[in-house]
XYZ file of C-alpha atoms in Angstrom:
326
model
C -7.313 13.575 0.793
C -8.695 14.362 4.426
C -7.385 12.264 7.450
C -8.005 8.879 7.353
C -6.417 5.942 5.200
C -5.690 7.173 1.907
C -8.152 6.084 -0.561
C -5.014 5.962 -3.258
C -2.676 3.731 -0.264
C -1.803 -0.158 -1.901
C -4.910 -2.385 -1.508
C -4.725 -4.336 2.048
C -2.543 -1.970 4.021
C -3.200 -1.328 7.344
C -5.444 0.987 9.158
C -1.934 3.878 9.225
C -3.707 7.335 10.118
C -2.613 10.646 8.979
C -2.328 14.228 10.684
C -4.831 16.548 10.470
C -5.270 19.535 9.091
C -5.031 22.595 10.273
C -7.916 24.677 10.438
C -7.813 26.465 7.168
C -5.703 30.453 7.337
C -7.873 33.494 6.342
C -6.349 35.560 3.667
C -5.157 38.283 4.966
C -6.068 42.150 3.067
C -2.991 44.759 3.691
C -3.486 48.184 3.085
C -0.370 49.814 2.112
C -0.251 53.712 1.636
C 2.900 55.475 -0.086
C 3.025 58.873 0.408
C 5.985 61.253 -1.549
C 6.520 64.833 -1.834
C 6.782 65.808 -5.721
C 8.660 68.272 -6.160
C 8.119 71.236 -5.631
C 4.058 70.687 -4.792
C 3.351 68.790 -2.351
C 1.773 66.984 -3.767
C 0.515 63.323 -1.976
C 0.538 60.084 -4.048
C -1.237 57.847 -1.843
C -2.078 53.866 -2.921
C -0.374 50.856 -5.453
C 0.923 51.860 -9.511
C -2.024 51.894 -11.483
C -2.364 48.570 -12.666
C -0.398 46.332 -10.523
C -1.861 43.127 -8.833
C -0.375 41.353 -6.457
C 1.828 38.165 -6.890
C -0.558 35.099 -5.984
C -0.182 33.678 -2.376
C 2.110 30.027 -2.075
C 2.531 27.725 0.578
C 4.860 24.946 1.373
C 3.772 24.480 5.076
C 2.912 20.597 5.135
C -0.686 21.533 5.965
C -0.884 25.428 4.452
C -3.940 26.629 2.861
C -5.738 29.425 2.366
C -8.824 31.103 1.447
C -9.739 31.781 -2.061
C -13.080 32.411 -4.639
C -13.847 35.515 -1.090
C -13.292 32.378 1.256
C -15.936 30.751 -0.840
C -12.609 27.937 -1.135
C -10.135 27.267 0.248
C -7.013 25.392 -1.341
C -4.929 23.414 0.650
C -1.347 21.705 -0.437
C -1.576 18.743 2.765
C 1.012 16.965 2.545
C 0.527 14.088 4.578
C 2.131 11.093 3.220
C 5.303 11.917 2.751
C 8.257 14.441 4.299
C 10.062 15.240 0.183
C 8.990 19.020 -0.553
C 5.540 20.165 -2.016
C 4.367 23.700 -2.467
C 1.266 25.307 -4.189
C 0.468 28.493 -5.580
C -3.054 29.881 -6.519
C -3.422 30.405 -9.671
C -6.905 32.294 -10.902
C -9.771 32.693 -8.640
C -10.550 29.048 -7.701
C -7.933 26.982 -8.886
C -4.282 26.217 -7.844
C -0.697 24.531 -9.061
C 1.161 22.305 -7.691
C 4.621 24.059 -8.442
C 6.978 21.708 -6.250
C 6.516 17.890 -5.628
C 9.505 15.920 -5.020
C 8.506 12.695 -4.558
C 9.497 9.314 -4.604
C 6.085 7.304 -2.939
C 5.968 3.319 -4.125
C 3.377 2.463 -1.513
C 0.552 5.349 -1.771
C 0.107 8.862 -1.811
C 2.585 11.548 -0.350
C -0.059 13.862 -0.496
C -3.542 15.227 -1.295
C -2.811 19.180 -2.989
C -6.784 19.945 -2.834
C -9.202 22.288 -3.217
C -12.320 22.512 -1.521
C -15.841 23.614 -0.103
C -17.631 22.407 2.886
C -17.149 22.454 6.343
C -13.259 20.308 7.162
C -12.489 19.848 11.292
C -14.164 22.716 12.085
C -13.510 25.084 9.812
C -16.616 26.383 7.204
C -16.043 28.052 4.209
C -18.210 31.218 3.766
C -21.578 30.396 2.662
C -21.508 27.089 2.453
C -24.090 24.754 1.892
C -22.572 21.530 3.864
C -23.192 19.650 6.095
C -26.359 19.235 4.287
C -27.986 15.226 5.490
C -27.397 12.926 2.735
C -31.574 12.274 2.129
C -32.469 16.004 1.657
C -29.132 16.293 -1.071
C -31.192 17.588 -3.780
C -28.735 18.257 -6.714
C -24.516 18.775 -6.114
C -22.829 19.747 -9.054
C -19.468 20.134 -9.646
C -16.978 21.798 -12.874
C -13.055 20.771 -12.727
C -10.775 21.895 -14.799
C -7.451 20.836 -14.969
C -3.810 19.600 -16.408
C -1.175 17.036 -15.557
C 2.574 17.519 -14.220
C 5.145 19.124 -16.604
C 8.032 17.780 -14.412
C 9.876 14.204 -15.386
C 11.019 12.948 -11.597
C 13.863 10.698 -10.479
C 13.531 7.006 -11.373
C 11.723 4.963 -7.768
C 13.108 1.324 -6.789
C 10.581 -1.045 -8.112
C 9.277 -3.832 -6.100
C 7.301 -6.656 -6.488
C 4.480 -8.666 -5.358
C 2.526 -11.964 -6.181
C -0.954 -12.118 -5.256
C -3.601 -15.331 -5.788
C -6.533 -14.802 -8.361
C -10.086 -13.771 -6.491
C -12.692 -13.374 -6.749
C -14.086 -9.888 -5.191
C -17.240 -10.597 -3.252
C -20.108 -7.343 -1.786
C -18.872 -6.042 1.482
C -22.226 -7.466 3.765
C -24.658 -5.675 3.519
C -24.462 -4.352 -0.129
C -26.864 -4.019 -2.572
C -26.501 -4.458 -5.672
C -27.316 -2.088 -7.733
C -29.178 -2.380 -11.027
C -27.339 -3.340 -14.041
C -23.547 -4.346 -12.071
C -21.256 -6.694 -13.084
C -18.652 -8.520 -9.861
C -15.214 -8.312 -10.937
C -12.472 -10.878 -10.747
C -9.136 -9.651 -9.544
C -6.731 -10.606 -11.859
C -3.920 -13.181 -10.859
C -0.348 -13.336 -10.800
C 2.121 -10.983 -10.414
C 1.151 -7.484 -9.654
C 4.428 -4.511 -9.830
C 4.092 -2.144 -7.611
C 6.867 0.311 -8.537
C 8.509 0.063 -11.833
C 11.570 1.792 -12.334
C 10.980 4.419 -14.644
C 10.894 8.322 -14.935
C 7.453 8.992 -15.504
C 4.990 10.493 -12.448
C 2.938 9.007 -11.050
C -0.348 9.642 -9.898
C -4.562 10.132 -9.839
C -6.909 13.245 -10.120
C -9.908 12.696 -8.071
C -13.204 14.295 -5.516
C -12.995 13.590 -2.064
C -16.250 13.491 -0.552
C -16.763 13.264 3.008
C -20.170 12.235 5.251
C -20.269 12.046 9.533
C -23.101 11.040 11.061
C -23.738 14.304 13.163
C -24.525 17.315 11.228
C -21.535 19.634 13.723
C -18.804 18.087 13.679
C -15.058 19.435 14.175
C -12.895 16.071 13.596
C -12.057 13.228 11.510
C -15.078 12.161 9.203
C -15.955 8.461 11.375
C -19.268 8.434 8.209
C -16.875 7.756 4.922
C -15.034 8.899 2.679
C -16.038 8.103 -1.238
C -13.604 8.888 -3.982
C -14.166 9.748 -7.771
C -11.295 8.820 -10.139
C -11.428 10.867 -12.638
C -7.503 9.632 -14.386
C -4.591 8.159 -12.605
C -1.348 6.488 -14.280
C -0.735 2.846 -14.279
C 0.266 1.252 -10.763
C -1.589 3.991 -9.315
C -5.376 2.117 -7.598
C -7.636 2.853 -4.944
C -7.623 1.232 -1.556
C -9.640 -2.299 -1.392
C -10.533 -4.329 -4.229
C -12.983 -4.172 -6.903
C -16.498 -4.583 -7.677
C -18.256 -3.871 -10.485
C -18.704 -1.945 -13.405
C -21.494 1.024 -13.119
C -22.849 3.659 -15.507
C -23.356 6.941 -13.566
C -23.998 10.326 -15.747
C -23.612 8.138 -18.551
C -20.209 7.104 -18.205
C -19.147 3.709 -16.893
C -17.320 3.755 -13.462
C -15.352 0.862 -11.652
C -15.669 0.651 -8.259
C -13.369 0.053 -5.287
C -14.191 -0.789 -2.126
C -11.683 -0.374 1.055
C -12.990 -1.783 4.842
C -10.362 1.117 5.812
C -11.564 3.562 9.305
C -14.207 5.244 7.949
C -14.539 3.122 4.808
C -13.769 4.578 1.666
C -16.127 3.987 -1.999
C -13.578 4.889 -5.282
C -15.283 5.267 -9.083
C -12.669 4.968 -10.862
C -13.400 6.363 -14.998
C -12.856 3.816 -17.520
C -12.317 6.652 -19.613
C -10.045 8.913 -18.375
C -10.702 12.861 -18.542
C -8.691 16.066 -17.150
C -11.975 17.470 -16.447
C -15.858 17.619 -15.839
C -18.445 20.182 -16.423
C -21.558 19.214 -13.851
C -20.529 15.902 -12.322
C -22.735 15.411 -10.283
C -22.300 14.806 -7.543
C -26.165 13.456 -5.692
C -25.840 10.172 -7.943
C -22.494 8.664 -6.526
C -24.185 8.999 -3.155
C -26.918 7.763 -3.573
C -24.942 5.288 -5.663
C -23.521 4.140 -2.205
C -26.520 3.937 -0.278
C -27.345 1.304 -2.473
C -24.171 -0.432 -1.412
C -24.768 0.446 1.998
C -21.986 2.669 2.682
C -23.479 5.796 2.969
C -26.612 6.197 5.218
C -29.512 8.612 4.539
C -29.130 9.922 8.122
C -25.610 10.938 7.489
C -24.360 14.463 6.991
C -22.207 15.283 3.759
C -19.118 16.887 5.041
C -17.933 18.965 2.323
C -16.744 18.229 -1.436
C -13.134 18.208 -2.149
C -10.773 17.297 -5.519
C -7.861 17.376 -6.148
C -4.305 15.681 -6.809
C -2.268 12.718 -5.429
C 0.281 12.489 -6.297
C 2.747 9.074 -5.275
C 6.346 10.246 -7.461
C 6.500 13.429 -8.926
C 3.629 15.579 -9.035
C 5.288 19.040 -9.504
C 3.153 21.044 -11.893
C -0.243 19.705 -11.689
C -2.801 22.303 -11.839
C -6.420 23.301 -11.115
C -7.130 26.151 -13.800
C -10.731 26.225 -12.264
C -13.585 24.867 -10.220
C -16.760 24.969 -9.098
C -19.545 22.956 -6.032
C -23.246 23.569 -5.858
C -25.753 22.264 -4.156
C -29.172 23.207 -5.047
C -27.701 25.674 -7.899
C -26.321 27.729 -5.253
């Protein structure tokens, strides 16, 4: 996630702000020259041993980041919601592994280890097609392949709250998309965090919008999330409003009146990978609901995990995003 209120925080949370992300560090290229004198010949041996390769880079810094795939993308640790340890290691040209995550949160995400293309806090990835005006986006397609965690964390305390049944209404100024179905929030008791050893997290895109093109701060337009999967009690900020069909799949639309506002699309049938997901189709739907404005600029497309409890082993195998094929 970026530096706004998390779209994964519990519904009804206040507008607490996350720390700003640090500027991504550019990868450093170090050329090592090793000279040795062969016995009796004076031969000079230069460079690494044939077939050797540099070890994957790793960061445990709270907002540590690094360019990958020739700086076309950036991977970032982004541990904004907890003080527990979290580390990421690069995984091939466009991937990363959360190799350490000792989180025990039960009220919101510990962070958003992720990969992105675009502009984030004034740093733009190489040859970025973003920022781009929403009305002139064209096609924005993304493929993403992930896998779940591998370790089991310690149990967390159970906290239970009770809520009255409410029928949700669309926010003021919202236009209902064709075929949309209103959703009634369930009544009775909601268990926030059952005492168990099951890891809790979600896998989601995070797309940021701002009213102007060049902006080096926290985007102030809107945040749009696209959730591919989630565990039992993890949910977006706000409340569910409608079910819609986008890209041939059903999604539940959540809306949270945060700063900036957050609209989340939660896939009804969870998956761990997508191919050529039409990000522009979700953006159009968000425009219909009045959350995103056509004159705003899409700043970046990010993809990652929000670990609440545990998270070790969450993996992005590969990621790509293009605008109009580039």
